[in-house]
Short mmCIF file of C-alpha atoms in Angstrom, two decimals:
data_model
loop_
_atom_site.label_atom_id
_atom_site.label_comp_id
_atom_site.label_asym_id
_atom_site.label_seq_id
_atom_site.Cartn_x
_atom_site.Cartn_y
_atom_site.Cartn_z
CA MET A 1 0.00 0.00 0.00
CA ARG A 2 1.33 3.42 -0.94
CA LEU A 3 0.51 6.25 1.47
CA ALA A 4 1.05 9.99 1.27
CA LEU A 5 1.69 11.98 4.45
CA VAL A 6 1.04 15.64 3.75
CA GLN A 7 2.79 17.84 6.33
CA PHE A 8 0.38 20.67 5.55
CA PRO A 9 0.56 24.23 6.96
CA ALA A 10 -3.08 25.21 7.47
CA GLY A 11 -4.04 28.87 7.59
CA PRO A 12 -7.14 30.74 8.77
CA ASP A 13 -9.14 30.58 5.52
CA THR A 14 -11.06 27.35 4.93
CA LEU A 15 -11.48 27.82 1.18
CA ASP A 16 -7.78 28.54 0.72
CA ASN A 17 -6.90 25.50 2.80
CA ALA A 18 -9.26 23.34 0.74
CA THR A 19 -7.76 24.58 -2.53
CA ARG A 20 -4.19 23.95 -1.40
CA ALA A 21 -5.10 20.55 0.07
CA CYS A 22 -6.65 19.46 -3.22
CA GLU A 23 -3.42 20.41 -5.00
CA GLU A 24 -1.50 18.17 -2.61
CA VAL A 25 -3.93 15.30 -3.22
CA ARG A 26 -3.24 15.61 -6.95
CA LYS A 27 0.52 15.53 -6.36
CA ALA A 28 0.20 12.47 -4.14
CA ALA A 29 -2.08 10.63 -6.55
CA ALA A 30 0.33 11.34 -9.40
CA GLN A 31 2.98 9.48 -7.38
CA GLY A 32 0.73 6.47 -6.93
CA ALA A 33 -0.61 7.03 -3.40
CA SER A 34 -3.95 5.36 -2.69
CA VAL A 35 -4.41 7.01 0.73
CA VAL A 36 -3.56 10.68 1.32
CA VAL A 37 -3.40 11.78 4.97
CA PHE A 38 -3.39 15.38 6.21
CA PRO A 39 -2.99 16.76 9.75
CA GLU A 40 -5.56 17.67 12.35
CA ALA A 41 -7.13 21.12 11.78
CA THR A 42 -6.39 21.12 8.04
CA SER A 43 -9.58 23.11 7.39
CA GLN A 44 -8.54 25.90 9.80
CA ALA A 45 -5.41 26.26 11.87
CA PHE A 46 -5.77 26.46 15.62
CA ASP A 47 -5.34 29.96 17.08
CA SER A 48 -6.52 31.56 13.84
CA GLY A 49 -10.03 32.54 14.95
CA PRO A 50 -13.15 30.90 16.38
CA LEU A 51 -13.39 27.32 15.12
CA SER A 52 -17.19 27.55 15.14
CA ALA A 53 -17.01 30.17 12.37
CA SER A 54 -15.67 27.62 9.88
CA ALA A 55 -17.36 24.49 11.24
CA GLU A 56 -19.40 22.65 8.62
CA PRO A 57 -21.31 19.37 8.32
CA LEU A 58 -19.85 16.57 6.25
CA CYS A 59 -21.17 16.82 2.71
CA GLU A 60 -23.58 13.95 2.18
CA GLU A 61 -22.95 13.16 -1.45
CA VAL A 62 -21.49 14.41 -4.70
CA ILE A 63 -23.47 14.62 -7.92
CA HIS A 64 -21.62 13.85 -11.15
CA ARG A 65 -22.71 16.01 -14.07
CA PRO A 66 -22.88 14.87 -17.73
CA ASP A 67 -19.62 16.65 -18.55
CA GLY A 68 -17.82 14.50 -15.97
CA SER A 69 -17.37 17.23 -13.38
CA ALA A 70 -18.76 16.92 -9.85
CA VAL A 71 -20.80 19.23 -7.66
CA SER A 72 -22.39 19.04 -4.23
CA PRO A 73 -26.19 18.79 -3.93
CA GLN A 74 -26.23 22.38 -2.64
CA GLY A 75 -24.57 23.62 -5.82
CA GLU A 76 -21.36 25.58 -6.15
CA GLU A 77 -22.09 27.50 -2.91
CA SER A 78 -21.95 24.38 -0.78
CA ALA A 79 -22.76 24.49 2.93
CA SER A 80 -19.80 22.13 3.32
CA PRO A 81 -17.09 23.66 1.13
CA PHE A 82 -14.10 21.93 2.71
CA SER A 83 -15.47 18.39 2.86
CA THR A 84 -17.12 18.78 -0.56
CA ALA A 85 -13.87 19.89 -2.21
CA LEU A 86 -11.92 16.99 -0.74
CA ARG A 87 -14.65 14.49 -1.56
CA GLU A 88 -14.79 15.67 -5.17
CA VAL A 89 -11.04 15.34 -5.71
CA ALA A 90 -10.96 11.97 -3.93
CA LEU A 91 -13.69 10.61 -6.20
CA GLU A 92 -12.11 12.10 -9.30
CA LEU A 93 -8.71 10.52 -8.60
CA GLY A 94 -9.94 7.29 -7.00
CA VAL A 95 -8.04 7.83 -3.74
CA THR A 96 -8.99 7.97 -0.06
CA VAL A 97 -8.39 11.36 1.57
CA VAL A 98 -8.11 11.81 5.34
CA ALA A 99 -8.01 15.31 6.85
CA GLY A 100 -8.84 17.19 10.03
CA MET A 101 -11.80 19.59 10.03
CA PHE A 102 -14.47 20.91 12.42
CA ARG A 103 -18.20 20.18 12.57
CA PRO A 104 -20.90 22.04 14.53
CA ALA A 105 -21.64 20.50 17.93
CA ASP A 106 -23.46 22.08 20.90
CA ALA A 107 -23.62 25.53 22.52
CA GLY A 108 -21.11 27.06 20.14
CA ARG A 109 -18.67 24.17 20.43
CA VAL A 110 -17.44 22.05 17.53
CA PHE A 111 -16.43 18.46 16.96
CA ASN A 112 -12.75 18.01 16.12
CA THR A 113 -13.39 15.68 13.20
CA VAL A 114 -11.24 13.58 10.90
CA LEU A 115 -12.88 13.44 7.47
CA VAL A 116 -12.37 10.14 5.64
CA THR A 117 -13.62 10.26 2.06
CA GLY A 118 -13.05 8.26 -1.11
CA PRO A 119 -14.71 6.01 -3.68
CA LYS A 120 -16.05 3.54 -1.08
CA VAL A 121 -16.09 5.58 2.12
CA HIS A 122 -17.39 8.88 3.45
CA LEU A 123 -17.43 9.35 7.21
CA GLY A 124 -16.02 11.30 10.11
CA TYR A 125 -14.25 10.40 13.34
CA ASP A 126 -14.84 12.85 16.22
CA LYS A 127 -11.85 13.16 18.56
CA ILE A 128 -12.58 11.30 21.79
CA HIS A 129 -9.74 12.35 24.11
CA LEU A 130 -9.69 16.13 24.38
CA PHE A 131 -6.62 18.12 25.40
CA ASP A 132 -7.72 19.22 28.88
CA THR A 133 -4.67 20.02 31.01
CA ALA A 134 -3.65 22.31 33.85
CA THR A 135 -3.16 25.18 31.41
CA TYR A 136 -5.56 24.52 28.51
CA ARG A 137 -9.06 23.09 28.12
CA GLU A 138 -9.94 21.95 24.62
CA SER A 139 -13.38 20.94 25.92
CA ASP A 140 -14.30 24.62 26.32
CA THR A 141 -14.60 24.87 22.55
CA VAL A 142 -14.70 21.24 21.39
CA ALA A 143 -17.27 18.55 22.22
CA PRO A 144 -15.87 15.02 22.67
CA GLY A 145 -16.70 12.17 20.36
CA SER A 146 -17.67 8.76 21.68
CA GLN A 147 -17.26 6.22 18.87
CA LEU A 148 -14.22 4.45 17.51
CA VAL A 149 -14.05 4.56 13.72
CA MET A 150 -12.65 2.09 11.21
CA PHE A 151 -12.89 1.83 7.44
CA GLN A 152 -11.44 -0.32 4.68
CA VAL A 153 -9.03 0.36 1.85
CA GLY A 154 -9.40 -2.70 -0.32
CA GLU A 155 -9.15 -5.56 2.17
CA VAL A 156 -7.15 -3.56 4.73
CA ASN A 157 -8.83 -2.41 7.95
CA VAL A 158 -7.80 1.10 8.96
CA GLY A 159 -8.52 2.84 12.28
CA VAL A 160 -8.52 6.54 13.11
CA ALA A 161 -7.28 8.62 16.04
CA THR A 162 -6.40 12.29 16.53
CA CYS A 163 -3.48 14.03 18.27
CA PHE A 164 -4.04 13.70 22.07
CA ASP A 165 -5.60 10.25 21.51
CA ILE A 166 -1.99 9.07 21.05
CA ARG A 167 -1.56 9.15 24.85
CA PHE A 168 -4.29 6.53 25.39
CA PRO A 169 -3.14 2.97 24.56
CA ASP A 170 -6.63 1.46 24.88
CA HIS A 171 -7.84 3.47 21.89
CA PHE A 172 -5.30 1.74 19.65
CA ILE A 173 -5.60 -1.67 21.26
CA LYS A 174 -9.38 -1.68 20.75
CA LEU A 175 -8.92 -0.82 17.07
CA ALA A 176 -6.37 -3.64 16.72
CA GLN A 177 -8.75 -6.05 18.46
CA ARG A 178 -11.22 -5.16 15.70
CA ASP A 179 -8.52 -6.23 13.24
CA ALA A 180 -7.12 -2.85 12.25
CA SER A 181 -3.72 -3.14 10.57
CA ILE A 182 -3.14 0.62 10.33
CA VAL A 183 -4.13 3.54 12.54
CA LEU A 184 -4.04 7.03 11.03
CA VAL A 185 -3.35 9.87 13.48
CA PRO A 186 -3.86 13.40 12.07
CA THR A 187 -2.23 15.78 14.55
CA SER A 188 -1.37 19.37 15.37
CA TRP A 189 1.33 18.72 17.98
CA ALA A 190 2.68 21.79 19.74
CA ASP A 191 6.41 22.42 19.93
CA GLY A 192 8.27 23.14 23.17
CA PRO A 193 10.95 21.62 25.39
CA GLY A 194 10.86 17.84 25.09
CA LYS A 195 7.83 17.79 22.80
CA ARG A 196 9.55 16.16 19.82
CA ASP A 197 10.90 13.41 22.08
CA GLN A 198 7.40 12.81 23.48
CA TRP A 199 5.96 12.60 19.97
CA ARG A 200 8.54 10.07 18.86
CA VAL A 201 8.15 7.90 21.96
CA LEU A 202 4.34 7.93 21.89
CA THR A 203 3.99 7.02 18.21
CA ARG A 204 6.39 4.09 18.60
CA ALA A 205 4.75 2.97 21.84
CA ARG A 206 1.28 2.84 20.29
CA ALA A 207 2.59 0.77 17.37
CA LEU A 208 4.14 -1.68 19.83
CA ASP A 209 1.08 -1.74 22.13
CA ALA A 210 -1.33 -2.64 19.38
CA GLY A 211 0.83 -4.30 16.73
CA VAL A 212 -0.30 -1.85 14.05
CA PHE A 213 1.24 0.61 11.63
CA ILE A 214 0.99 4.15 13.01
CA ILE A 215 0.68 6.83 10.34
CA ALA A 216 0.93 10.06 12.33
CA VAL A 217 0.72 13.25 10.27
CA ASP A 218 1.49 16.61 11.87
CA GLN A 219 1.45 20.21 10.73
CA PRO A 220 4.92 21.66 10.04
CA ARG A 221 6.73 23.79 12.60
CA PRO A 222 5.86 27.49 12.02
CA GLY A 223 9.16 29.15 11.23
CA GLY A 224 10.79 25.80 10.49
CA GLU A 225 13.86 24.40 12.16
CA ALA A 226 15.06 27.88 13.16
CA MET A 227 12.26 27.95 15.76
CA ALA A 228 12.64 24.32 16.86
CA GLY A 229 12.25 23.61 20.56
CA ARG A 230 10.44 26.83 21.42
CA LYS A 231 6.83 26.83 22.54
CA SER A 232 4.59 27.10 19.49
CA GLY A 233 1.02 26.67 20.68
CA PRO A 234 -1.13 24.01 19.00
CA THR A 235 0.23 24.63 15.52
CA GLY A 236 2.62 21.78 14.75
CA ILE A 237 6.10 20.41 15.25
CA GLY A 238 6.49 18.54 11.97
CA HIS A 239 8.09 15.07 12.08
CA SER A 240 5.18 13.20 10.56
CA VAL A 241 6.06 9.57 10.91
CA VAL A 242 5.32 6.01 9.80
CA VAL A 243 6.01 3.42 12.48
CA ALA A 244 5.84 -0.34 11.78
CA PRO A 245 4.08 -2.80 14.12
CA ASP A 246 7.43 -3.79 15.64
CA GLY A 247 8.29 -0.18 16.50
CA ARG A 248 10.62 0.51 13.57
CA VAL A 249 10.50 4.02 12.17
CA VAL A 250 9.88 3.48 8.46
CA ALA A 251 9.99 7.14 7.48
CA GLU A 252 9.92 10.55 9.17
CA SER A 253 9.58 14.12 7.92
CA GLY A 254 11.51 17.13 9.13
CA TRP A 255 10.29 20.50 10.42
CA GLU A 256 9.12 22.05 7.15
CA PRO A 257 6.09 21.47 4.89
CA GLU A 258 6.60 18.18 3.08
CA LEU A 259 4.88 15.50 1.00
CA LEU A 260 6.17 12.12 2.18
CA ILE A 261 5.38 9.04 0.06
CA VAL A 262 5.75 5.70 1.83
CA ASP A 263 5.11 2.07 0.84
CA ILE A 264 4.06 -0.40 3.54
CA ASP A 265 2.93 -4.01 3.70
CA PRO A 266 -0.17 -4.06 5.97
CA THR A 267 0.10 -7.83 6.44
CA GLU A 268 3.05 -7.16 8.77
CA ALA A 269 0.50 -6.24 11.44
CA ALA A 270 -1.21 -9.64 11.41
CA THR A 271 2.17 -11.38 11.38
CA ARG A 272 3.37 -9.33 14.33
CA ARG A 273 0.26 -10.09 16.39
CA LYS A 274 0.46 -13.79 15.50
CA ASN A 275 4.08 -14.02 16.58
CA LEU A 276 3.55 -11.91 19.69
CA PRO A 277 0.06 -12.42 21.17
CA LEU A 278 -0.59 -8.96 22.57
CA PHE A 279 -4.22 -9.36 23.58
#
């Protein structure tokens, strides 16, 4: 399976982000990727304005016109511009696109959602474990999800998590117990002292816990390597990574925006769990 990890620098404008994301999908598809994974908050960067202002429902379908082009049921002025744009390009190119966005929830809050869309899938995973700490409460603006999500690419079972979920082993173990071979983790991981080390340890630990491939895709570090190690807020540290079920780092990005193309053999997950009965 060929995957594309798009270390994408989201901005404040949803339409601009959608346009640039679609360009990256085309680049990835041209290199043979069947699954294209973007970070958390691809539709709107954190700290760039109220998330509720850009929150949108998942588009429900795409209508194909006689000339071969596609349009949402609402027409060109879709109520779901981000998810519609990504769904259209995914269907056009025959790939599965995975990207972070926001959906309306309750009392002005949003769901922190991972859109999964392609020829045979269209769904969203709402982040379950919210980043509530001594200094920040994501739950003030984001409502928690409650359901694990899996989908298939061909015969391969793929699970979904988001950012802070990476600290909760049970999330990944439960997906593996449902026969996931891969878990995708769109992320916007803040920089700061020790944060890159934490990211690297946690992604490898979850692969080892569950015997799955971890495909963790982060936003790049604002300012690049020159700003590395300084506190950045929830805007990215780069270092998107593919970790094999035995904990090997297959590939890792740097600090800057990057399109990383990686080939994996998903059957390694079943072999790993057969040889080492984890559950």
